[in-house]
Tab-separated table of N, CA and C in Angstrom:
chain	number	residue	atom	x	y	z
A	1	MET	N	1.348	-1.248	0.166
A	1	MET	CA	0.302	-0.233	0.103
A	1	MET	C	0.791	1.286	-0.215
A	2	LEU	N	1.932	1.240	0.901
A	2	LEU	CA	2.850	2.729	0.574
A	2	LEU	C	3.751	2.363	-0.378
A	3	LYS	N	3.796	1.895	-1.167
A	3	LYS	CA	4.629	1.343	-2.067
A	3	LYS	C	4.039	2.248	-3.080
A	4	VAL	N	2.436	1.998	-3.621
A	4	VAL	CA	1.690	2.573	-4.336
A	4	VAL	C	1.210	4.028	-4.759
A	5	SER	N	1.002	4.445	-2.796
A	5	SER	CA	1.078	5.584	-2.457
A	5	SER	C	2.349	6.521	-2.604
A	6	PHE	N	3.373	5.937	-2.625
A	6	PHE	CA	4.590	6.732	-2.723
A	6	PHE	C	4.768	6.843	-4.556
A	7	THR	N	4.302	5.993	-5.235
A	7	THR	CA	4.958	6.248	-6.766
A	7	THR	C	3.822	6.830	-7.322
A	8	TYR	N	2.001	7.105	-6.842
A	8	TYR	CA	1.531	8.014	-7.095
A	8	TYR	C	1.758	9.454	-6.934
A	9	LEU	N	2.840	9.316	-5.694
A	9	LEU	CA	3.056	10.925	-5.161
A	9	LEU	C	4.387	11.244	-6.662
A	10	TYR	N	5.305	10.062	-6.387
A	10	TYR	CA	6.467	10.611	-7.762
A	10	TYR	C	5.616	10.503	-9.036
A	11	TYR	N	4.856	10.141	-9.312
A	11	TYR	CA	4.537	10.039	-10.475
A	11	TYR	C	3.702	11.895	-10.916
A	12	THR	N	2.922	11.992	-9.926
A	12	THR	CA	2.116	13.606	-9.780
A	12	THR	C	3.328	14.223	-9.610
A	13	LEU	N	4.476	14.051	-8.618
A	13	LEU	CA	5.510	15.329	-8.601
A	13	LEU	C	6.080	15.696	-9.498
A	14	ASP	N	6.678	14.638	-9.881
A	14	ASP	CA	7.961	14.721	-11.183
A	14	ASP	C	7.223	13.787	-12.524
A	15	PRO	N	5.942	14.133	-13.018
A	15	PRO	CA	5.826	13.615	-14.087
A	15	PRO	C	6.833	13.128	-15.515
A	16	ILE	N	7.522	14.122	-15.596
A	16	ILE	CA	8.599	13.489	-16.646
A	16	ILE	C	9.445	12.940	-16.277
A	17	GLY	N	10.511	12.949	-15.079
A	17	GLY	CA	11.441	12.334	-14.446
A	17	GLY	C	11.073	10.466	-14.352
A	18	PHE	N	9.529	10.494	-13.650
A	18	PHE	CA	8.892	9.474	-13.985
A	18	PHE	C	8.546	8.627	-14.923
A	19	ILE	N	8.408	9.145	-16.278
A	19	ILE	CA	8.215	8.856	-17.441
A	19	ILE	C	9.515	8.211	-18.059
A	20	GLU	N	10.675	9.237	-18.166
A	20	GLU	CA	11.874	9.131	-18.515
A	20	GLU	C	12.716	7.256	-17.920
A	21	GLU	N	12.161	7.835	-16.413
A	21	GLU	CA	12.663	6.737	-15.455
A	21	GLU	C	12.248	4.932	-15.482
A	22	LEU	N	10.987	5.178	-15.303
A	22	LEU	CA	10.284	3.931	-15.214
A	22	LEU	C	9.122	3.515	-15.869
A	23	CYS	N	8.796	4.138	-16.963
A	23	CYS	CA	8.052	3.928	-18.382
A	23	CYS	C	8.130	2.724	-19.176
A	24	GLU	N	7.783	1.800	-19.091
A	24	GLU	CA	7.807	0.259	-19.809
A	24	GLU	C	7.657	0.590	-21.561
A	25	ASN	N	7.286	1.177	-21.920
A	25	ASN	CA	6.619	2.009	-23.312
A	25	ASN	C	7.508	3.161	-24.206
A	26	LYS	N	8.772	2.900	-23.220
A	26	LYS	CA	9.794	4.090	-23.807
A	26	LYS	C	9.625	4.026	-25.544
A	27	ASP	N	10.258	3.019	-26.080
A	27	ASP	CA	10.281	2.852	-26.859
A	27	ASP	C	9.208	2.582	-27.858
A	28	GLN	N	7.883	2.524	-27.407
A	28	GLN	CA	6.987	3.248	-28.262
A	28	GLN	C	5.773	4.378	-27.660
A	29	PRO	N	6.257	5.119	-28.756
A	29	PRO	CA	5.623	6.710	-28.272
A	29	PRO	C	4.538	6.543	-28.694
A	30	GLU	N	4.076	5.791	-29.744
A	30	GLU	CA	2.648	6.194	-30.413
A	30	GLU	C	2.069	6.226	-29.512
A	31	LEU	N	1.992	4.859	-28.030
A	31	LEU	CA	1.263	4.349	-27.149
A	31	LEU	C	0.581	5.854	-26.106
A	32	GLN	N	1.311	6.420	-26.355
A	32	GLN	CA	0.924	7.830	-24.970
A	32	GLN	C	0.743	7.086	-24.029
A	33	CYS	N	1.623	6.312	-23.157
A	33	CYS	CA	1.283	5.825	-22.166
A	33	CYS	C	1.343	6.484	-20.803
A	34	ASN	N	2.647	7.200	-21.503
A	34	ASN	CA	2.972	7.934	-19.595
A	34	ASN	C	2.993	7.673	-18.663
A	35	GLY	N	3.747	6.940	-18.831
A	35	GLY	CA	4.217	6.014	-17.524
A	35	GLY	C	3.207	5.420	-16.730
A	36	LYS	N	1.849	5.591	-17.041
A	36	LYS	CA	0.785	4.961	-16.768
A	36	LYS	C	1.101	3.459	-16.843
A	37	CYS	N	1.702	3.162	-17.796
A	37	CYS	CA	2.186	1.517	-17.937
A	37	CYS	C	2.446	0.591	-16.622
A	38	HIS	N	3.277	1.870	-16.233
A	38	HIS	CA	4.326	1.482	-14.298
A	38	HIS	C	3.028	1.438	-13.411
A	39	LEU	N	2.351	2.359	-13.507
A	39	LEU	CA	1.435	2.699	-12.932
A	39	LEU	C	0.226	1.760	-12.541
A	40	LYS	N	0.022	1.354	-13.621
A	40	LYS	CA	-1.310	0.124	-13.242
A	40	LYS	C	-0.201	-1.232	-12.551
A	41	LYS	N	0.471	-1.494	-12.993
A	41	LYS	CA	1.976	-2.331	-12.686
A	41	LYS	C	1.647	-2.480	-11.384
A	42	VAL	N	2.575	-1.326	-11.022
A	42	VAL	CA	2.002	-1.038	-9.232
A	42	VAL	C	1.013	-1.481	-8.292
A	43	THR	N	0.089	-0.969	-9.283
A	43	THR	CA	-1.527	-0.926	-8.342
A	43	THR	C	-1.685	-2.973	-8.674
A	44	GLU	N	-1.412	-3.696	-9.595
A	44	GLU	CA	-2.260	-4.749	-9.248
A	44	GLU	C	-1.142	-5.246	-8.814
A	45	SER	N	0.104	-5.470	-8.558
A	45	SER	CA	0.764	-5.717	-7.574
A	45	SER	C	0.480	-5.823	-6.644
A	46	SER	N	0.173	-4.912	-6.282
A	46	SER	CA	-0.063	-4.486	-4.814
A	46	SER	C	-1.631	-5.031	-4.234
A	47	GLN	N	-2.037	-5.111	-5.152
A	47	GLN	CA	-3.727	-5.936	-4.867
A	47	GLN	C	-3.319	-7.502	-5.008
A	48	SER	N	-2.395	-8.534	-5.259
A	48	SER	CA	-2.137	-9.438	-5.968
A	48	SER	C	-1.559	-9.633	-4.164
A	49	SER	N	-2.362	-11.358	-3.909
A	49	SER	CA	-1.611	-11.943	-2.659
A	49	SER	C	0.162	-12.168	-2.798
A	50	ASP	N	0.664	-12.040	-3.731
A	50	ASP	CA	2.101	-12.279	-3.922
A	50	ASP	C	2.444	-10.790	-3.051
A	51	LYS	N	3.601	-10.990	-2.419
A	51	LYS	CA	4.364	-10.293	-1.934
A	51	LYS	C	5.568	-9.637	-2.493
A	52	ILE	N	6.142	-8.556	-3.290
A	52	ILE	CA	7.257	-8.079	-4.408
A	52	ILE	C	8.463	-7.126	-3.200
A	53	PRO	N	9.116	-7.354	-2.911
A	53	PRO	CA	10.007	-6.604	-2.238
A	53	PRO	C	10.157	-5.043	-2.686
A	54	LEU	N	10.148	-4.607	-2.206
A	54	LEU	CA	10.385	-2.997	-2.781
A	54	LEU	C	11.598	-2.801	-3.219
A	55	GLN	N	11.731	-2.140	-4.607
A	55	GLN	CA	12.812	-2.538	-5.204
A	55	GLN	C	13.050	-1.106	-5.199
A	56	PRO	N	14.816	-0.474	-5.182
A	56	PRO	CA	15.291	0.912	-4.387
A	56	PRO	C	15.025	2.000	-5.406
A	57	ASN	N	15.324	1.566	-6.352
A	57	ASN	CA	14.845	2.535	-7.838
A	57	ASN	C	13.747	2.936	-8.144
A	58	ASP	N	12.648	2.313	-7.450
A	58	ASP	CA	10.955	3.133	-7.759
A	58	ASP	C	11.040	4.584	-7.147
A	59	PHE	N	11.765	4.907	-6.309
A	59	PHE	CA	11.173	5.761	-5.302
A	59	PHE	C	12.754	6.616	-5.624
A	60	LYS	N	12.442	8.000	-5.523
A	60	LYS	CA	13.248	9.165	-5.757
A	60	LYS	C	13.723	9.199	-4.089
A	61	ASP	N	14.818	10.053	-3.968
A	61	ASP	CA	14.947	10.543	-2.532
A	61	ASP	C	13.712	11.726	-2.534
A	62	ILE	N	13.038	11.570	-0.808
A	62	ILE	CA	12.269	12.533	-0.617
A	62	ILE	C	12.719	13.238	0.757
A	63	LEU	N	12.311	14.470	0.495
A	63	LEU	CA	12.689	15.310	1.434
A	63	LEU	C	11.795	15.881	2.343
A	64	LEU	N	12.001	15.324	3.923
A	64	LEU	CA	10.403	16.102	4.498
A	64	LEU	C	11.469	16.899	5.226
A	65	HIS	N	10.670	18.306	5.381
A	65	HIS	CA	11.449	19.265	6.114
A	65	HIS	C	10.035	19.205	7.482
A	66	GLN	N	10.245	19.283	8.441
A	66	GLN	CA	9.766	19.797	9.486
A	66	GLN	C	10.219	21.167	10.278
A	67	HIS	N	8.721	21.871	9.920
A	67	HIS	CA	9.407	23.404	10.734
A	67	HIS	C	9.111	23.763	12.010
A	68	THR	N	10.161	24.405	12.105
A	68	THR	CA	10.213	24.434	14.345
A	68	THR	C	10.068	25.897	14.129
A	69	THR	N	8.906	26.331	14.893
A	69	THR	CA	9.086	27.580	15.456
A	69	THR	C	10.053	28.534	16.333
A	70	LEU	N	10.525	29.437	16.375
A	70	LEU	CA	10.897	30.179	17.174
A	70	LEU	C	10.504	30.885	18.181
A	71	GLU	N	10.840	30.519	19.377
A	71	GLU	CA	9.852	31.328	21.119
A	71	GLU	C	10.578	32.334	21.429
A	72	ILE	N	10.580	33.505	21.578
A	72	ILE	CA	11.400	34.412	21.826
A	72	ILE	C	10.649	34.748	23.034
A	73	HIS	N	11.443	35.008	24.941
A	73	HIS	CA	10.277	35.462	25.556
A	73	HIS	C	11.255	37.048	26.138
A	74	PHE	N	10.396	37.751	26.292
A	74	PHE	CA	11.180	39.003	26.815
A	74	PHE	C	11.258	39.339	28.177
A	75	GLU	N	11.910	39.364	28.830
A	75	GLU	CA	11.365	39.909	30.418
A	75	GLU	C	11.595	41.048	30.299
A	76	GLN	N	10.349	41.438	31.276
A	76	GLN	CA	10.181	43.042	31.811
A	76	GLN	C	10.986	43.297	32.340
A	77	LYS	N	11.513	44.944	32.550
A	77	LYS	CA	12.238	45.569	33.703
A	77	LYS	C	11.371	46.155	34.497
A	78	PRO	N	11.712	46.303	35.634
A	78	PRO	CA	10.408	46.469	37.407
A	78	PRO	C	10.270	47.766	36.767
A	79	THR	N	9.012	48.467	36.779
A	79	THR	CA	8.150	49.553	36.205
A	79	THR	C	8.036	50.441	38.021
A	80	SER	N	8.833	49.601	38.881
A	80	SER	CA	8.434	50.361	40.407
A	80	SER	C	8.308	52.092	40.250
A	81	GLN	N	9.821	51.935	39.772
A	81	GLN	CA	10.660	53.610	39.948
A	81	GLN	C	9.985	54.306	39.117
A	82	LYS	N	9.643	55.441	39.105
A	82	LYS	CA	8.910	56.861	38.190
A	82	LYS	C	9.928	57.202	37.623
A	83	THR	N	10.033	57.950	36.521
A	83	THR	CA	11.001	58.728	36.218
A	83	THR	C	10.716	59.902	36.169
A	84	VAL	N	11.662	61.021	36.655
A	84	VAL	CA	11.378	62.168	37.204
A	84	VAL	C	12.577	63.311	36.649
A	85	PHE	N	11.618	63.908	35.766
A	85	PHE	CA	12.311	64.897	34.250
A	85	PHE	C	11.321	66.386	34.422
A	86	SER	N	11.747	67.569	34.331
A	86	SER	CA	11.299	68.603	34.397
A	86	SER	C	11.169	68.568	32.426
A	87	TYR	N	10.096	69.729	32.294
A	87	TYR	CA	10.134	69.900	30.633
A	87	TYR	C	10.051	71.683	30.621
A	88	GLN	N	11.362	71.933	29.572
A	88	GLN	CA	11.572	73.226	29.707
A	88	GLN	C	11.474	74.184	28.506
A	89	ASN	N	10.699	74.651	28.431
A	89	ASN	CA	9.966	75.363	26.848
A	89	ASN	C	10.952	76.546	26.578
A	90	TYR	N	11.712	76.069	25.744
A	90	TYR	CA	12.762	76.684	24.884
A	90	TYR	C	12.550	77.955	23.703
A	91	TYR	N	11.410	77.523	23.399
A	91	TYR	CA	10.526	78.287	22.202
A	91	TYR	C	10.363	79.308	22.147
A	92	LYS	N	10.745	80.396	21.806
A	92	LYS	CA	10.207	81.587	21.460
A	92	LYS	C	9.702	82.154	19.706
A	93	TYR	N	8.825	83.165	20.581
A	93	TYR	CA	8.430	83.569	19.070
A	93	TYR	C	8.344	85.010	18.950
A	94	LEU	N	8.755	85.885	18.423
A	94	LEU	CA	9.576	87.307	17.950
A	94	LEU	C	8.350	87.833	17.204
A	95	ILE	N	7.092	88.578	17.576
A	95	ILE	CA	6.107	88.984	16.899
A	95	ILE	C	6.151	90.497	16.164
A	96	SER	N	6.243	90.467	15.164
A	96	SER	CA	6.912	91.220	14.064
A	96	SER	C	5.637	92.317	12.991
A	97	ASN	N	5.687	93.575	13.668
A	97	ASN	CA	3.983	93.754	13.029
A	97	ASN	C	4.386	94.355	11.219
A	98	SER	N	5.787	94.358	11.013
A	98	SER	CA	6.105	94.726	9.440
A	98	SER	C	5.947	93.214	8.282
A	99	SER	N	5.414	93.792	7.309
A	99	SER	CA	5.606	92.254	6.337
A	99	SER	C	6.791	92.751	5.747
A	100	PHE	N	7.512	91.719	4.671
A	100	PHE	CA	8.566	91.493	3.972
A	100	PHE	C	7.556	92.332	2.492
A	101	HIS	N	8.555	93.065	1.896
A	101	HIS	CA	8.164	93.599	0.897
A	101	HIS	C	9.793	93.707	0.322
A	102	PRO	N	9.702	92.321	-1.321
A	102	PRO	CA	11.377	92.726	-2.047
A	102	PRO	C	11.399	94.091	-2.319
A	103	PRO	N	12.279	94.202	-3.067
A	103	PRO	CA	13.128	95.331	-2.994
A	103	PRO	C	12.472	96.023	-4.542
A	104	ARG	N	12.229	97.365	-5.200
A	104	ARG	CA	11.935	97.798	-6.317
A	104	ARG	C	13.134	97.824	-6.936
A	105	VAL	N	12.968	97.656	-8.481
A	105	VAL	CA	13.620	97.896	-9.319
A	105	VAL	C	13.740	98.798	-10.283
């Protein structure tokens, strides 16, 4: 059962590589089986009572990636002490009643 699942997975993920590697009718392109001959053979062999050992060349290397999350914990500073500061306003505005006129030429 596992062999059939991996074979169908390989056929779905990489159909061109599957056809080049495992198709039994590569010399007869007019049949247009596109690797389905091997899929049928694997399915029938799994349904039969004869257990054929797995051949290592039937599968490509499968990379399984396990996603791990990184947890970051921040420590809080004690907020019991209040910060003392004084605000000083250094802004000054000079009021001028005259308006600027460009020089006459």
